Coordinates of C-alpha atoms in Angstrom, one line a residue:
Chain H
M287 CA -26.4 -10.1 -14.4
L288 CA -25.8 -6.5 -13.3
S289 CA -28.9 -4.6 -12.4
I290 CA -28.8 -1.0 -11.5
K291 CA -32.1 0.2 -9.9
K292 CA -32.7 3.9 -9.6
I293 CA -29.4 4.9 -8.2
T294 CA -28.7 8.5 -7.3
K295 CA -25.4 10.0 -6.2
V296 CA -25.0 13.6 -5.1
F297 CA -21.6 15.1 -4.2
N298 CA -21.4 17.9 -1.6
P299 CA -25.2 17.9 -0.9
R300 CA -26.8 21.1 0.3
T301 CA -23.7 23.2 -0.5
I302 CA -23.0 25.7 -3.2
N303 CA -20.9 23.0 -4.9
E304 CA -23.7 20.5 -4.9
K305 CA -23.4 18.2 -7.9
I306 CA -25.9 15.6 -8.9
A307 CA -23.5 13.1 -10.5
L308 CA -26.1 10.3 -11.0
H309 CA -29.8 10.9 -11.2
N310 CA -32.2 7.9 -11.0
V311 CA -30.1 5.7 -13.2
S312 CA -31.5 2.3 -14.0
F313 CA -30.5 -0.4 -16.4
T314 CA -29.7 -4.1 -16.5
L315 CA -26.9 -6.0 -18.2
K316 CA -27.3 -9.6 -19.5
E317 CA -24.7 -12.2 -19.1
G318 CA -22.0 -11.6 -21.7
D319 CA -23.1 -8.1 -22.5
F320 CA -20.2 -5.8 -23.5
V321 CA -21.4 -2.2 -23.0
T322 CA -19.4 0.8 -24.0
L323 CA -20.3 3.9 -22.0
I324 CA -19.7 7.3 -23.5
G325 CA -20.5 10.9 -22.5
G326 CA -18.8 14.2 -21.9
N327 CA -16.7 15.2 -19.0
G328 CA -18.8 15.3 -15.8
S329 CA -21.7 13.3 -17.3
G330 CA -21.4 10.7 -14.6
K331 CA -19.7 7.7 -16.4
S332 CA -16.9 7.3 -14.0
T333 CA -19.1 8.0 -11.0
L334 CA -21.4 5.2 -12.2
L335 CA -18.4 2.8 -12.4
N336 CA -17.1 3.8 -9.0
C337 CA -20.6 3.3 -7.5
V338 CA -20.7 -0.2 -9.0
A339 CA -17.2 -0.9 -7.6
G340 CA -18.1 0.4 -4.2
V341 CA -15.7 3.3 -4.1
Y342 CA -18.6 5.6 -3.3
P343 CA -21.8 4.6 -1.5
V344 CA -24.9 5.6 -3.4
D345 CA -27.5 7.9 -1.9
H346 CA -30.5 6.0 -3.2
G347 CA -31.2 2.9 -5.2
N348 CA -29.8 -0.6 -5.4
I349 CA -27.0 -2.4 -7.2
L350 CA -27.4 -6.1 -7.8
I351 CA -24.7 -8.3 -9.3
D352 CA -25.9 -11.8 -10.1
D353 CA -28.9 -11.2 -7.8
I354 CA -26.6 -10.4 -4.9
N355 CA -27.4 -7.0 -3.5
V356 CA -24.1 -5.3 -3.2
T357 CA -25.4 -1.8 -2.5
N358 CA -24.1 -1.8 1.1
L359 CA -21.1 -4.0 0.6
C360 CA -17.8 -2.3 1.0
E361 CA -15.3 -2.0 -1.8
H362 CA -12.9 -4.9 -0.8
K363 CA -15.9 -7.3 -0.4
R364 CA -17.4 -6.4 -3.8
A365 CA -14.0 -7.0 -5.3
A366 CA -14.6 -10.7 -5.3
L367 CA -17.1 -10.2 -8.1
L368 CA -15.3 -7.5 -10.0
G369 CA -12.3 -7.0 -12.2
R370 CA -11.2 -3.4 -12.6
V371 CA -8.9 -1.4 -14.8
F372 CA -8.4 2.3 -14.1
Q373 CA -7.7 5.3 -16.3
D374 CA -4.3 5.9 -14.7
P375 CA -1.9 3.0 -15.3
I376 CA -0.4 3.7 -11.9
M377 CA -3.6 2.9 -10.1
G378 CA -4.0 -0.7 -11.0
T379 CA -0.7 -2.1 -9.9
A380 CA 1.7 -1.9 -7.0
A381 CA 4.8 -0.2 -8.4
N382 CA 7.4 -1.5 -5.9
M383 CA 6.4 -5.1 -6.2
G384 CA 7.3 -7.5 -8.9
I385 CA 5.1 -8.6 -11.9
E386 CA 4.6 -12.0 -10.4
E387 CA 3.8 -10.5 -7.0
N388 CA 1.1 -8.3 -8.5
L389 CA -0.4 -11.2 -10.4
A390 CA -0.3 -13.3 -7.2
L391 CA -2.3 -10.6 -5.4
A392 CA -4.9 -10.6 -8.1
Y393 CA -5.0 -14.4 -8.3
R394 CA -6.3 -14.5 -4.8
R395 CA -9.0 -11.9 -5.3
G396 CA -12.0 -12.8 -3.2
Q397 CA -10.2 -15.5 -1.4
K398 CA -9.2 -15.6 2.3
R399 CA -5.5 -14.8 2.6
G400 CA -3.5 -16.7 5.1
L401 CA 0.1 -17.6 6.0
K402 CA 0.7 -19.7 3.0
W403 CA 3.5 -18.6 0.8
G404 CA 2.5 -15.6 -1.4
I405 CA 3.4 -17.2 -4.7
S406 CA 3.8 -20.9 -5.5
N407 CA 6.0 -22.3 -8.2
K408 CA 3.0 -23.8 -10.0
E409 CA 1.5 -20.3 -10.2
R410 CA 4.7 -18.9 -11.7
E411 CA 4.4 -21.3 -14.6
H412 CA 0.8 -20.3 -15.1
Y413 CA 1.8 -16.6 -15.0
R414 CA 4.5 -17.2 -17.5
E415 CA 2.0 -18.8 -19.9
I416 CA -0.5 -16.0 -19.7
L417 CA 2.1 -13.3 -19.9
K418 CA 3.3 -14.8 -23.2
T419 CA -0.1 -14.1 -24.7
L420 CA 0.5 -10.4 -24.2
E421 CA 3.6 -10.6 -26.5
L422 CA 5.4 -8.0 -24.5
G423 CA 8.2 -10.2 -23.3
L424 CA 7.0 -9.8 -19.7
E425 CA 7.2 -13.6 -19.3
N426 CA 10.9 -13.4 -18.9
R427 CA 10.8 -10.5 -16.4
L428 CA 8.6 -12.1 -13.7
S429 CA 10.4 -10.4 -10.8
T430 CA 10.8 -7.0 -12.4
K431 CA 9.3 -4.2 -10.4
V432 CA 6.1 -3.0 -12.1
G433 CA 7.2 0.6 -11.6
L434 CA 9.8 0.0 -14.3
L435 CA 7.3 -0.9 -16.9
S436 CA 5.8 1.6 -19.4
G437 CA 2.2 2.8 -19.1
G438 CA 1.0 0.5 -21.8
Q439 CA 2.7 -2.5 -20.3
R440 CA 1.3 -1.7 -16.9
Q441 CA -2.2 -1.4 -18.3
A442 CA -1.9 -4.7 -20.1
L443 CA -0.8 -6.3 -16.9
T444 CA -3.7 -4.7 -15.0
L445 CA -6.1 -6.1 -17.6
L446 CA -4.6 -9.5 -17.0
M447 CA -4.8 -9.1 -13.3
A448 CA -8.5 -8.0 -13.5
T449 CA -9.3 -11.2 -15.5
L450 CA -6.9 -13.7 -13.9
K451 CA -9.6 -14.8 -11.7
R452 CA -12.8 -14.7 -13.8
P453 CA -14.8 -11.7 -12.6
K454 CA -18.6 -11.6 -12.8
L455 CA -18.3 -8.1 -14.2
L456 CA -15.3 -6.3 -15.8
L457 CA -15.1 -2.6 -15.2
L458 CA -12.9 -0.6 -17.6
D459 CA -12.7 3.0 -16.7
E460 CA -11.2 4.9 -19.7
H461 CA -8.4 2.4 -19.4
T462 CA -6.7 3.6 -22.7
A463 CA -7.2 7.3 -22.2
A464 CA -3.7 7.9 -20.7
L465 CA -1.9 5.9 -23.4
D466 CA -0.5 7.0 -26.8
P467 CA -2.8 6.2 -29.7
K468 CA -0.8 3.1 -30.9
T469 CA -0.5 1.6 -27.4
A470 CA -4.2 2.5 -26.7
Q471 CA -5.2 0.5 -29.8
K472 CA -3.2 -2.5 -28.7
V473 CA -4.6 -2.5 -25.2
L474 CA -8.1 -2.2 -26.6
E475 CA -7.5 -5.1 -28.9
L476 CA -6.2 -7.1 -26.0
S477 CA -9.3 -6.2 -24.0
D478 CA -11.6 -7.3 -26.8
R479 CA -9.7 -10.6 -27.1
I480 CA -9.9 -11.4 -23.4
I481 CA -13.5 -10.3 -23.1
Q482 CA -14.5 -12.6 -26.0
E483 CA -12.4 -15.5 -25.0
E484 CA -13.8 -15.5 -21.5
N485 CA -17.3 -14.2 -22.5
L486 CA -17.0 -11.5 -19.8
T487 CA -19.8 -9.2 -18.9
T488 CA -18.2 -5.8 -19.4
L489 CA -18.8 -2.1 -18.7
M490 CA -16.3 0.0 -20.6
V491 CA -16.1 3.8 -20.2
T492 CA -14.5 5.6 -23.1
H493 CA -14.2 9.1 -24.4
N494 CA -13.7 7.9 -27.9
M495 CA -16.9 7.6 -30.0
K496 CA -15.3 5.5 -32.7
D497 CA -14.1 3.0 -30.0
A498 CA -17.5 3.0 -28.4
I499 CA -19.1 2.1 -31.7
K500 CA -16.5 -0.4 -32.8
H501 CA -16.4 -2.4 -29.6
G502 CA -19.1 -4.2 -27.6
N503 CA -22.6 -5.2 -28.4
R504 CA -24.3 -2.3 -26.7
L505 CA -23.7 1.4 -26.3
M506 CA -24.9 3.7 -23.7
M507 CA -24.5 7.4 -23.6
M508 CA -24.7 9.5 -20.4
Y509 CA -25.5 13.1 -20.1
E510 CA -25.9 15.1 -16.8
G511 CA -26.1 12.1 -14.6
K512 CA -28.6 10.2 -16.8
V513 CA -28.4 7.4 -19.4
V514 CA -29.8 9.2 -22.4
L515 CA -29.1 6.7 -25.1
D516 CA -29.1 2.9 -25.0
I517 CA -28.4 1.3 -28.3
K518 CA -28.1 -2.5 -28.8
G519 CA -28.2 -5.3 -31.3
E520 CA -28.5 -4.6 -35.1
E521 CA -29.0 -0.9 -34.4
K522 CA -25.6 -0.8 -32.7
N523 CA -23.9 -2.6 -35.5
K524 CA -25.1 -0.1 -38.1
L525 CA -24.3 3.0 -35.9
T526 CA -21.9 5.7 -37.2
V527 CA -20.4 8.7 -35.4
E528 CA -22.6 11.0 -37.3
D529 CA -25.7 9.1 -36.2
L530 CA -24.6 9.2 -32.7
L531 CA -24.0 13.0 -32.8
V532 CA -27.5 13.6 -34.3
R533 CA -29.2 11.3 -31.8
F534 CA -27.3 12.9 -29.0
G535 CA -28.4 16.4 -30.2
H536 CA -32.1 15.1 -30.1
V537 CA -32.0 13.8 -26.6
S538 CA -29.9 16.5 -25.0
G539 CA -31.0 19.5 -27.1
E540 CA -27.4 20.5 -27.4
E541 CA -24.6 20.2 -29.8
F542 CA -22.1 17.5 -28.8
A543 CA -19.5 19.2 -31.0
N544 CA -17.7 21.2 -28.3
D545 CA -16.9 18.1 -26.3
R546 CA -13.6 16.2 -26.1
A547 CA -15.5 13.1 -27.4
L548 CA -15.4 14.6 -30.9
L549 CA -11.8 15.3 -30.9
S550 CA -10.6 11.8 -30.7
Chain B
M183 CA 38.4 2.4 22.0
V184 CA 37.6 -1.3 21.6
Q185 CA 35.2 -0.9 24.6
I186 CA 33.5 2.0 22.9
F187 CA 33.0 0.0 19.7
M188 CA 31.7 -3.0 21.6
G189 CA 29.3 -0.7 23.4
A190 CA 28.2 0.9 20.1
I191 CA 27.6 -2.5 18.5
S192 CA 25.7 -3.9 21.4
L193 CA 23.5 -0.8 21.6
G194 CA 23.2 -0.8 17.8
L195 CA 21.9 -4.4 17.8
L196 CA 19.2 -3.6 20.2
W197 CA 18.2 -0.5 18.3
A198 CA 18.2 -2.5 15.1
I199 CA 14.9 -4.0 16.4
V200 CA 13.5 -0.5 16.8
T201 CA 14.8 0.3 13.3
I202 CA 13.1 -2.8 11.8
G203 CA 9.9 -1.6 13.5
V204 CA 10.2 1.9 12.1
Y205 CA 11.0 0.4 8.7
I206 CA 7.7 -1.6 8.7
T207 CA 5.6 1.5 9.2
Y208 CA 7.7 4.2 7.4
R209 CA 8.8 2.2 4.3
I210 CA 6.4 -0.7 4.0
L211 CA 3.1 1.0 5.1
A212 CA 4.3 4.5 4.1
I213 CA 3.1 5.9 7.5
A214 CA 5.3 7.9 9.9
D215 CA 4.2 6.3 13.1
L216 CA 5.1 8.2 16.2
T217 CA 3.6 5.5 18.5
V218 CA 7.1 4.2 18.6
E219 CA 8.1 6.9 21.1
G220 CA 5.6 5.5 23.5
S221 CA 5.8 1.8 22.7
I222 CA 9.5 1.6 23.3
V223 CA 9.0 2.9 26.8
M224 CA 6.0 0.7 27.2
G225 CA 8.1 -2.3 26.4
A226 CA 10.8 -1.2 28.9
A227 CA 8.1 -0.4 31.6
I228 CA 6.4 -3.7 31.3
A229 CA 9.6 -5.7 31.3
A230 CA 11.1 -3.8 34.3
S231 CA 7.9 -4.0 36.4
A232 CA 7.7 -7.7 35.6
I233 CA 11.4 -8.5 36.3
I234 CA 11.4 -6.7 39.7
R235 CA 8.4 -8.9 40.6
G236 CA 10.5 -11.9 39.9
V237 CA 9.1 -12.8 36.4
N238 CA 11.5 -14.6 34.1
P239 CA 13.1 -11.9 31.9
Y240 CA 12.2 -13.8 28.6
I241 CA 8.6 -14.1 29.7
A242 CA 8.7 -10.4 30.6
I243 CA 9.9 -9.6 27.0
A244 CA 7.0 -11.6 25.6
I245 CA 4.6 -9.6 27.7
S246 CA 6.2 -6.4 26.4
F247 CA 5.7 -7.7 22.9
I248 CA 1.9 -8.1 23.6
G249 CA 1.9 -4.6 25.1
G250 CA 3.4 -3.2 21.9
L251 CA 0.9 -5.0 19.8
L252 CA -1.9 -3.4 21.7
A253 CA -0.3 0.1 21.3
G254 CA -0.1 -0.5 17.6
L255 CA -3.7 -1.7 17.6
V256 CA -4.9 1.5 19.2
T257 CA -3.1 3.7 16.7
G258 CA -4.4 1.5 13.9
L259 CA -8.0 1.8 15.1
L260 CA -7.7 5.5 15.5
H261 CA -6.4 5.8 12.0
T262 CA -8.6 3.4 10.1
K263 CA -11.9 3.2 12.0
L264 CA -12.0 6.8 13.2
K265 CA -10.3 8.3 10.1
I266 CA -7.8 10.3 12.2
P267 CA -4.7 11.1 10.1
S268 CA -2.0 8.6 10.7
L269 CA 0.5 11.1 12.1
L270 CA -2.0 12.4 14.6
S271 CA -3.2 8.9 15.6
G272 CA 0.4 8.1 16.4
I273 CA 0.9 11.2 18.5
L274 CA -2.4 10.6 20.4
T275 CA -1.3 7.0 21.3
M276 CA 2.2 8.2 22.2
I277 CA 0.8 10.9 24.6
A278 CA -1.7 8.4 26.1
L279 CA 1.1 5.9 26.6
Y280 CA 3.1 8.4 28.7
S281 CA 0.4 8.2 31.4
I282 CA -0.1 4.4 30.9
N283 CA 3.7 3.8 31.2
L284 CA 3.7 5.8 34.5
R285 CA 0.8 3.6 35.7
I286 CA 2.7 0.4 34.7
M287 CA 5.8 1.4 36.5
G288 CA 4.1 3.2 39.4
K289 CA 6.9 5.8 39.3
A290 CA 9.1 7.6 36.7
N291 CA 11.9 5.0 36.7
I292 CA 12.7 1.5 37.8
S293 CA 16.2 0.3 38.5
L294 CA 17.2 -3.2 37.4
L295 CA 20.6 -3.3 39.0
R296 CA 21.6 -6.8 40.2
M297 CA 18.4 -8.2 38.8
N298 CA 18.2 -11.4 36.7
T299 CA 17.9 -10.1 33.1
A300 CA 17.9 -11.6 29.7
Y301 CA 21.7 -11.2 29.6
S302 CA 22.4 -12.9 33.0
A303 CA 22.6 -16.4 31.5
F304 CA 25.6 -15.3 29.3
E305 CA 27.1 -13.1 31.9
N306 CA 27.1 -16.0 34.3
L307 CA 29.2 -17.9 31.8
G308 CA 31.9 -15.3 32.2
V309 CA 31.1 -13.1 29.2
N310 CA 31.3 -9.3 29.9
H311 CA 28.2 -7.2 29.8
N312 CA 28.6 -5.9 26.2
G313 CA 29.5 -9.3 25.0
A314 CA 26.3 -10.7 26.5
V315 CA 24.2 -8.0 25.0
I316 CA 25.8 -8.6 21.6
M317 CA 25.0 -12.3 21.8
V318 CA 21.4 -11.9 23.0
G319 CA 21.1 -9.1 20.4
I320 CA 22.3 -11.3 17.6
I321 CA 19.9 -14.1 18.6
F322 CA 16.9 -11.7 18.8
V323 CA 17.8 -9.8 15.6
G324 CA 18.4 -13.1 13.7
C325 CA 15.1 -14.6 14.8
I326 CA 13.2 -11.4 14.0
I327 CA 14.7 -11.1 10.5
G328 CA 14.0 -14.8 9.8
I329 CA 10.4 -14.5 10.9
L330 CA 9.8 -11.2 9.1
Y331 CA 11.4 -12.5 5.9
W332 CA 9.0 -15.4 6.0
F333 CA 6.0 -13.4 7.1
F334 CA 6.3 -10.7 4.4
G335 CA 6.5 -13.4 1.8
T336 CA 3.1 -14.9 2.8
E337 CA -0.2 -14.0 1.4
I338 CA -1.0 -11.6 4.3
G339 CA 2.5 -10.2 4.2
C340 CA 2.3 -9.5 0.5
A341 CA -1.1 -7.8 1.1
I342 CA 0.5 -5.5 3.8
R343 CA 3.4 -4.6 1.5
A344 CA 1.1 -3.8 -1.4
T345 CA -1.1 -1.6 0.9
G346 CA 1.8 0.9 1.5
D347 CA 2.4 0.8 -2.3
N348 CA -1.1 1.3 -3.7
P349 CA -4.1 1.0 -1.3
Q350 CA -6.6 1.6 -4.1
M351 CA -5.3 -1.4 -6.0
V352 CA -5.2 -3.5 -2.9
R353 CA -8.9 -2.9 -2.2
A354 CA -9.7 -3.7 -5.8
Q355 CA -8.0 -7.1 -5.2
G356 CA -10.4 -7.8 -2.4
I357 CA -8.1 -6.9 0.5
N358 CA -9.4 -4.9 3.5
T359 CA -6.7 -2.2 3.8
N360 CA -7.9 -1.3 7.3
T361 CA -6.9 -4.8 8.4
T362 CA -3.5 -4.7 6.7
I363 CA -2.7 -1.3 8.1
I364 CA -3.6 -2.3 11.6
L365 CA -1.6 -5.5 11.3
G366 CA 1.5 -3.6 10.1
L367 CA 1.2 -1.1 13.0
M368 CA 0.8 -3.9 15.5
I369 CA 3.8 -5.8 14.3
S370 CA 5.9 -2.7 14.2
N371 CA 5.1 -1.6 17.7
G372 CA 5.3 -5.1 19.1
L373 CA 8.9 -5.2 17.9
V374 CA 9.7 -1.8 19.2
A375 CA 8.4 -2.8 22.6
V376 CA 10.6 -5.9 22.6
A377 CA 13.5 -3.6 21.8
G378 CA 12.5 -1.3 24.7
A379 CA 12.4 -4.3 27.0
L380 CA 15.9 -5.4 25.9
I381 CA 17.3 -1.9 26.1
A382 CA 16.0 -1.4 29.6
Q383 CA 17.6 -4.6 30.8
S384 CA 20.9 -3.7 29.1
Q385 CA 21.1 -0.2 30.7
S386 CA 19.7 -1.6 34.0
F387 CA 16.8 0.8 34.2
A388 CA 13.5 1.8 32.6
D389 CA 12.7 5.5 32.5
V390 CA 9.4 7.1 31.4
Q391 CA 11.5 9.6 29.3
M392 CA 13.6 7.1 27.5
G393 CA 11.6 7.1 24.3
I394 CA 12.1 10.7 23.4
G395 CA 13.6 10.9 19.9
S396 CA 13.5 7.2 19.3
I397 CA 11.5 7.7 16.0
V398 CA 14.2 10.0 14.7
I399 CA 16.9 7.5 15.7
G400 CA 15.0 4.8 14.0
L401 CA 14.6 6.9 10.8
A402 CA 18.3 7.8 10.8
S403 CA 19.2 4.2 11.1
V404 CA 16.8 3.2 8.3
I405 CA 18.3 5.8 6.0
I406 CA 21.9 5.1 6.8
G407 CA 21.2 1.4 6.2
E408 CA 19.6 2.1 2.8
V409 CA 22.3 4.6 1.7
L410 CA 25.3 2.6 2.8
F411 CA 24.2 -1.0 2.5
G412 CA 21.9 -1.1 -0.5
K413 CA 18.4 -2.4 -0.9
R414 CA 18.5 -5.2 -3.4
N415 CA 16.0 -7.7 -2.1
F416 CA 13.9 -7.8 1.1
F417 CA 16.4 -9.9 3.0
S418 CA 19.3 -7.6 2.2
R419 CA 17.1 -4.7 3.2
L420 CA 16.5 -6.2 6.6
V421 CA 20.2 -6.8 7.1
S422 CA 20.9 -3.3 6.0
L423 CA 18.6 -2.0 8.7
V424 CA 20.7 -3.8 11.3
L425 CA 24.0 -2.5 9.9
G426 CA 22.4 1.0 9.7
A427 CA 21.5 0.9 13.3
I428 CA 25.0 -0.2 14.3
T429 CA 26.6 2.4 12.1
Y430 CA 24.4 5.1 13.6
R431 CA 25.6 4.1 17.1
I432 CA 29.3 4.0 16.0
I433 CA 28.9 7.5 14.5
I434 CA 27.4 8.8 17.7
A435 CA 30.1 7.1 19.8
L436 CA 32.7 8.8 17.6
V437 CA 31.3 12.3 17.7
L438 CA 31.0 12.0 21.5
K439 CA 34.6 10.8 21.6
L440 CA 35.5 13.9 19.5
G441 CA 34.1 16.0 22.2
M442 CA 30.5 16.8 21.3
S443 CA 28.3 17.4 24.3
A444 CA 25.9 14.6 24.9
N445 CA 23.2 17.2 25.3
D446 CA 23.6 18.1 21.6
L447 CA 23.1 14.6 20.4
K448 CA 19.4 14.9 19.6
L449 CA 20.0 18.1 17.6
F450 CA 22.8 16.3 15.8
T451 CA 20.6 13.4 15.0
A452 CA 17.7 15.6 13.8
I453 CA 19.9 17.6 11.5
T454 CA 21.4 14.4 10.1
V455 CA 18.0 12.9 9.4
A456 CA 16.7 16.2 7.9
I457 CA 19.7 16.3 5.5
A458 CA 19.4 12.7 4.6
L459 CA 15.7 13.1 3.8
A460 CA 16.4 16.2 1.8
L461 CA 19.1 14.5 -0.3
P462 CA 16.8 14.0 -3.4
V463 CA 15.9 17.7 -3.3
F464 CA 19.5 18.7 -3.2
R465 CA 20.3 16.4 -6.0
S466 CA 17.5 17.9 -8.2
Y467 CA 19.0 21.3 -7.5
L468 CA 22.5 20.1 -8.4
K469 CA 21.6 18.5 -11.7
P470 CA 20.8 21.6 -13.7
L471 CA 23.7 23.3 -12.1
K472 CA 26.1 20.5 -13.2
K473 CA 24.6 20.6 -16.7
S474 CA 25.1 24.4 -17.1
I475 CA 28.6 24.0 -15.9
K476 CA 29.2 21.3 -18.5
K477 CA 27.7 23.6 -21.2
A478 CA 29.9 26.5 -20.1
E479 CA 32.9 24.2 -20.5

């Protein structure tokens, strides 16, 4: 499904600020895999996601989605294969446009856009139906400007937009980190539900170890630009936070304790 | 006095087209595009040169439109493909157009006196000049608003609107933001060139200097329109731009009538726009002040 082959990404090469964000990272995801990706600040999680999404070009290596080599494909072309939700709720939606207009933009992801009307009445009904499933009352506010919604509502909407047209791969970049704990929990549950219903292959970055253990069928941990842990199947099901900390200590030779990951 | 108002309304209608062009870049794309200063002259230059060679004035306006599209294309390519900041891209095209406009006209100005213009058809019916300009102006503005209202509701139009709002999100939805930015700049400058062509025919000359300050006038009209006539939906916004442009012209006519020197006009306009743009800042200063006054009471 997704196959990452020895990708390397260096920021500010050959300067004093040189930072090897990704170092020879390789892994593959199977169809339907739901991977939670954890790691400290600056470990390369978000860079990895952005490289897959095409925000940054990689320096070496290849990225294949469904056997299509997307390494040199620019961001908007790759978008046809990807659904993305960002950390900042503001990033995923157009604030000055209505809820239905945002959905309509997402509904046409990967399609050629022409001079047809931007939203059809048939679509509106469809949007109303799926907005109902969010249970946020948004189905009655189709033309409300997205800028007027709360962070949680916007993130739920972004999630809907990312999956409105079934993506080959769903990328969730700490999409609950900016929300209050209760809202974060709701958005996570919603993510889980959609991923299971649609059987979506997913890569979810999180800072929260408990969330990383609770969700998905596979857990990867990054450290200094490398994937240092890759736990799946039965092993993943039995995993606890304590296990994770011990195992991280073994591979990195460091205590994970000072990291933000422990705090949440 | 009636004559002054008629003059202001007729000029305002033509400048409404410039205002709509400025609105597309400044508000929809969130780019301050200075190409306008060159493309308005380009429109005038193309139309004037074509008309004195005996070209039908409406065809001349169509050629001006194409010229404006190309000017916008150049700015768009400089900005998106060569990664030059948008403000600078506009300035570069504007400066380049100065020379190109001189080339088009062959001299610094062209007189259109006693030429067959877009207004002649109405003037021949016995309508006075201002009346004819108002009629042609209404027809053009009406058509442009209709077309834009439709266009910005289409899939491509929605993509352009979203680009100014959140380019990152737009790319994530599979839209090439370079294309949408270039399209927006082209449409904007095409409209501004049409306005230039109409203005030149209305004042009976095209001059290479006539674009100076046009971006500021456009911005002033956009802001006046938004402040005075609201911004509920897209259609009412477009109409508010037209009313804003006319209001601006009436204000100018009045201050001139009150005895302000015409030489001070640009200073007056610049100060007005600066104040209007700074209004949110003034408000944020005033808020805590008001609160503390209330507390003191």
